[in-house]
Amino acid sequence: MEQFRSHAVTHPGTRRGHNEDSFVDRADLGLWAVADGAGGHQAGDVASEMIATTLETIPDVLSAEEILAQVRLRISATHTALQECAARKGEGALVASTVVILIVRNGHFACLWAGDSRAYLVRDQILQQITRDHSLVQELVDAGALDAADAEGHPRSNVITRAVGDLAETMELDKVTGRIAAGDRFLLCSDGLSKVLDDSCIAELMEGTSVAEAADKLVAEALARLTTDNVTAVVVEVVGDETT
């Protein structure tokens, strides 16, 4: 059976008076998540908290397949509930949140996401971003209209193209899967971190320290670089990878 160490840190950032990020840290279930209330929208903190709450209450007696099914069902139901919440607020209101979710069971991981909250994997001292942003700038990069190096500084870098609670009729979560190995470290984070720390900085701060220290240092470095957004980091380490 897998064993994990994990630690989560969140902070409102250097310019905001409240925190619209939420996280899930359930090593007992092999489930972690970060949700970031969509910037500029009404009640983003309500949206992210609703996502975290529904994931927190998944029972710990389920199989990997049942957990995955529960995640999809619960996020879909939350999508509808947030749309209904927005409708009650009046025309033009939007109550939404990005989400990135990591499930690790039976020697494998599954990562699901909507929006620009990210997941990274560090294996053998090599950092890999395992999610792909649902954002306007990523679409521009994919189309060849924008260089990847210029994406973070683009004036519309905060525009996301998918979120839980957005106007889409159904909620589609992208998914990536793979095997795990002892020593793997995952990072789930909101864009308040990824927009100010590049890959080399993230890789350096993720290595050679405990998961708690890594999460603390990542958030502290984002704050030192004056991130203008809420910032959240969840660091997960695999310390055993036997399958059952």
Coordinates of C-alpha atoms in Angstrom, one line a residue:
M1 CA 0.0 0.0 0.0
E2 CA 1.2 3.5 -0.8
Q3 CA 2.4 5.7 1.9
F4 CA 2.6 9.5 1.6
R5 CA 3.8 12.6 3.2
S6 CA 2.0 15.8 2.4
H7 CA 1.7 19.4 3.5
A8 CA -0.4 22.3 2.4
V9 CA 0.1 26.1 2.8
T10 CA -2.1 28.9 1.6
H11 CA -1.8 32.7 1.9
P12 CA -3.9 35.7 0.7
G13 CA -0.8 37.2 -1.0
T14 CA 0.7 40.6 -0.8
R15 CA -2.2 42.7 -2.2
R16 CA -5.4 41.0 -1.4
G17 CA -7.4 41.2 1.9
H18 CA -9.0 37.8 1.6
N19 CA -8.1 34.4 0.3
E20 CA -10.2 32.8 -2.5
D21 CA -8.0 29.7 -2.6
S22 CA -9.0 26.4 -0.9
F23 CA -7.2 23.0 -0.7
V24 CA -7.7 19.4 0.2
D25 CA -5.0 17.3 1.9
R26 CA -6.2 13.8 2.5
A27 CA -3.2 11.5 2.5
D28 CA -5.5 8.8 4.1
L29 CA -7.5 8.7 0.8
G30 CA -4.6 9.5 -1.6
L31 CA -6.5 12.6 -2.6
W32 CA -5.3 16.2 -2.8
A33 CA -6.7 19.3 -4.5
V34 CA -6.3 23.1 -5.0
A35 CA -9.2 25.3 -6.0
D36 CA -8.8 29.0 -6.9
G37 CA -11.9 31.1 -6.9
A38 CA -11.8 32.7 -10.4
G39 CA -10.3 36.2 -10.2
G40 CA -12.7 39.1 -10.7
H41 CA -15.8 37.0 -10.3
Q42 CA -18.3 37.3 -7.5
A43 CA -17.9 34.9 -4.5
G44 CA -14.8 33.1 -5.7
D45 CA -14.1 32.0 -2.2
V46 CA -17.6 30.4 -2.0
A47 CA -16.8 28.5 -5.2
S48 CA -13.4 27.2 -4.1
E49 CA -14.7 26.2 -0.6
M50 CA -17.6 24.3 -2.2
I51 CA -15.2 22.3 -4.3
A52 CA -13.0 21.6 -1.3
T53 CA -15.9 20.6 0.9
T54 CA -17.4 18.1 -1.6
L55 CA -14.0 16.4 -2.1
E56 CA -13.2 16.4 1.6
T57 CA -16.3 14.3 2.3
I58 CA -15.5 11.4 -0.1
P59 CA -15.4 8.3 2.2
D60 CA -12.1 6.4 2.7
V61 CA -13.6 3.0 2.0
L62 CA -13.8 3.3 -1.8
S63 CA -11.7 1.7 -4.5
A64 CA -9.5 3.8 -6.8
E65 CA -12.2 3.5 -9.6
E66 CA -14.9 4.6 -7.1
I67 CA -12.9 7.6 -5.9
L68 CA -12.4 8.7 -9.5
A69 CA -16.1 8.3 -10.3
Q70 CA -17.0 10.3 -7.1
V71 CA -14.6 13.1 -8.0
R72 CA -16.2 13.5 -11.4
L73 CA -19.8 13.2 -10.1
R74 CA -19.1 15.7 -7.2
I75 CA -17.4 18.2 -9.4
S76 CA -20.2 18.0 -12.0
A77 CA -22.8 18.6 -9.3
T78 CA -20.8 21.5 -7.9
H79 CA -20.6 23.0 -11.4
T80 CA -24.4 23.0 -11.6
A81 CA -24.8 24.3 -8.0
L82 CA -22.4 27.2 -8.7
Q83 CA -24.3 28.1 -11.9
E84 CA -27.5 28.1 -9.9
C85 CA -25.8 30.3 -7.3
A86 CA -24.8 32.8 -10.0
A87 CA -28.3 32.8 -11.4
R88 CA -29.7 33.9 -8.1
K89 CA -27.2 36.8 -8.0
G90 CA -28.6 38.2 -11.2
E91 CA -27.8 38.6 -14.9
G92 CA -24.1 38.5 -15.7
A93 CA -23.0 37.1 -12.3
L94 CA -20.4 34.3 -12.3
V95 CA -19.4 32.1 -9.3
A96 CA -16.6 29.9 -10.5
S97 CA -13.3 28.3 -9.5
T98 CA -10.4 26.5 -11.1
V99 CA -9.5 23.1 -9.7
V100 CA -6.6 20.6 -9.9
I101 CA -7.0 17.2 -8.2
L102 CA -4.5 14.4 -7.6
I103 CA -5.5 10.9 -6.9
V104 CA -2.8 8.3 -6.0
R105 CA -3.7 4.6 -5.5
N106 CA -2.4 1.2 -6.3
G107 CA 0.9 2.3 -7.9
H108 CA -0.7 4.9 -10.2
F109 CA -1.7 8.5 -10.2
A110 CA -4.5 10.4 -11.9
C111 CA -4.6 14.2 -12.2
L112 CA -7.7 16.0 -13.2
W113 CA -8.1 19.7 -13.7
A114 CA -10.1 22.7 -15.1
G115 CA -8.5 26.1 -15.4
D116 CA -4.9 27.2 -14.7
S117 CA -4.2 25.8 -11.3
R118 CA -1.3 23.4 -12.0
A119 CA 0.2 20.1 -11.0
Y120 CA 3.9 19.3 -11.3
L121 CA 5.9 16.1 -10.8
V122 CA 9.5 15.9 -9.6
R123 CA 11.1 12.5 -10.3
D124 CA 14.9 11.9 -10.3
Q125 CA 15.4 15.7 -9.8
I126 CA 13.6 16.5 -13.0
L127 CA 10.5 18.7 -12.9
Q128 CA 7.6 18.1 -15.2
Q129 CA 4.4 20.1 -15.5
I130 CA 1.7 17.5 -15.9
T131 CA -1.3 19.8 -16.4
R132 CA -1.9 22.1 -19.3
D133 CA -3.5 25.4 -18.6
H134 CA -7.1 26.1 -19.8
S135 CA -6.3 29.8 -20.5
L136 CA -6.3 32.3 -23.3
V137 CA -2.5 32.6 -23.4
Q138 CA -2.1 28.8 -23.6
E139 CA -4.4 28.8 -26.6
L140 CA -2.3 31.6 -28.2
V141 CA 0.9 29.6 -27.5
D142 CA -0.7 26.4 -28.9
A143 CA -1.7 28.4 -32.1
G144 CA 1.8 29.7 -32.5
A145 CA 0.7 33.3 -32.0
L146 CA 2.6 33.8 -28.7
D147 CA 6.0 32.6 -27.5
A148 CA 5.8 30.5 -24.4
A149 CA 8.5 32.7 -22.8
D150 CA 6.1 35.7 -23.1
A151 CA 3.0 34.0 -21.8
E152 CA 3.2 34.9 -18.1
G153 CA 3.8 38.5 -18.8
H154 CA 0.9 38.8 -21.3
P155 CA -1.7 41.4 -20.3
R156 CA -4.5 38.8 -20.5
S157 CA -2.6 36.0 -18.7
N158 CA -5.4 35.9 -16.1
V159 CA -8.1 34.9 -18.6
I160 CA -9.1 31.3 -18.1
T161 CA -11.1 29.3 -20.6
R162 CA -12.5 26.6 -18.3
A163 CA -13.6 26.6 -14.7
V164 CA -16.1 24.8 -12.4
G165 CA -19.2 27.0 -12.5
D166 CA -18.5 28.7 -15.8
L167 CA -21.1 29.0 -18.6
A168 CA -20.5 25.6 -20.1
E169 CA -23.5 23.2 -19.9
T170 CA -21.4 20.4 -18.6
M171 CA -18.1 20.3 -16.7
E172 CA -15.3 18.6 -18.5
L173 CA -12.2 17.7 -16.5
D174 CA -9.0 16.9 -18.4
K175 CA -7.1 13.9 -17.0
V176 CA -3.5 12.6 -17.2
T177 CA -2.4 9.3 -15.6
G178 CA 0.8 7.5 -14.9
R179 CA 2.7 5.2 -12.6
I180 CA 4.3 6.4 -9.4
A181 CA 7.7 5.6 -7.9
A182 CA 9.1 5.9 -4.4
G183 CA 10.5 9.4 -4.0
D184 CA 8.2 11.1 -6.4
R185 CA 7.1 14.5 -5.4
F186 CA 4.0 16.3 -6.6
L187 CA 3.1 20.0 -6.4
L188 CA -0.4 21.3 -6.7
C189 CA -0.6 25.1 -6.8
S190 CA -2.7 28.0 -7.7
D191 CA -1.5 30.5 -10.3
G192 CA -0.5 32.9 -7.6
L193 CA 2.6 30.7 -7.3
S194 CA 3.1 29.5 -10.9
K195 CA 3.0 33.0 -12.3
V196 CA 5.9 34.2 -10.3
L197 CA 8.1 31.1 -9.9
D198 CA 9.6 29.5 -13.0
D199 CA 10.3 25.8 -13.4
S200 CA 13.9 26.0 -12.2
C201 CA 13.0 27.8 -9.0
I202 CA 10.1 25.4 -8.3
A203 CA 12.4 22.4 -8.9
E204 CA 15.1 23.8 -6.6
L205 CA 12.6 24.5 -3.7
M206 CA 11.0 21.1 -4.1
E207 CA 14.3 19.2 -3.6
G208 CA 16.4 18.3 -0.5
T209 CA 13.9 19.2 2.2
S210 CA 10.8 17.9 3.9
V211 CA 7.4 18.3 2.3
A212 CA 6.4 20.9 4.9
E213 CA 9.6 22.9 4.3
A214 CA 9.1 22.7 0.6
A215 CA 5.5 24.0 0.7
D216 CA 6.5 26.7 3.1
K217 CA 9.5 27.8 1.0
L218 CA 7.4 27.8 -2.2
V219 CA 4.8 30.1 -0.8
A220 CA 7.4 32.3 1.0
E221 CA 9.3 32.7 -2.3
A222 CA 6.1 33.7 -4.1
L223 CA 5.4 36.3 -1.5
A224 CA 9.0 37.6 -1.6
R225 CA 8.4 38.1 -5.4
L226 CA 5.3 40.1 -4.5
T227 CA 2.7 37.8 -6.1
T228 CA -0.4 39.8 -6.6
D229 CA -2.7 36.9 -6.2
N230 CA -3.7 34.4 -3.4
V231 CA -1.1 31.6 -3.3
T232 CA -1.4 27.9 -2.4
A233 CA 0.9 25.0 -2.5
V234 CA 0.2 21.3 -1.7
V235 CA 3.3 19.1 -1.8
V236 CA 2.9 15.3 -1.8
E237 CA 5.8 12.8 -1.5
V238 CA 5.4 9.1 -2.3
V239 CA 7.4 7.1 0.3
G240 CA 6.3 3.7 -0.8
D241 CA 4.9 2.3 -4.0
E242 CA 3.8 -1.3 -3.4
T243 CA 0.6 -2.2 -5.1
T244 CA -2.2 -4.1 -3.3

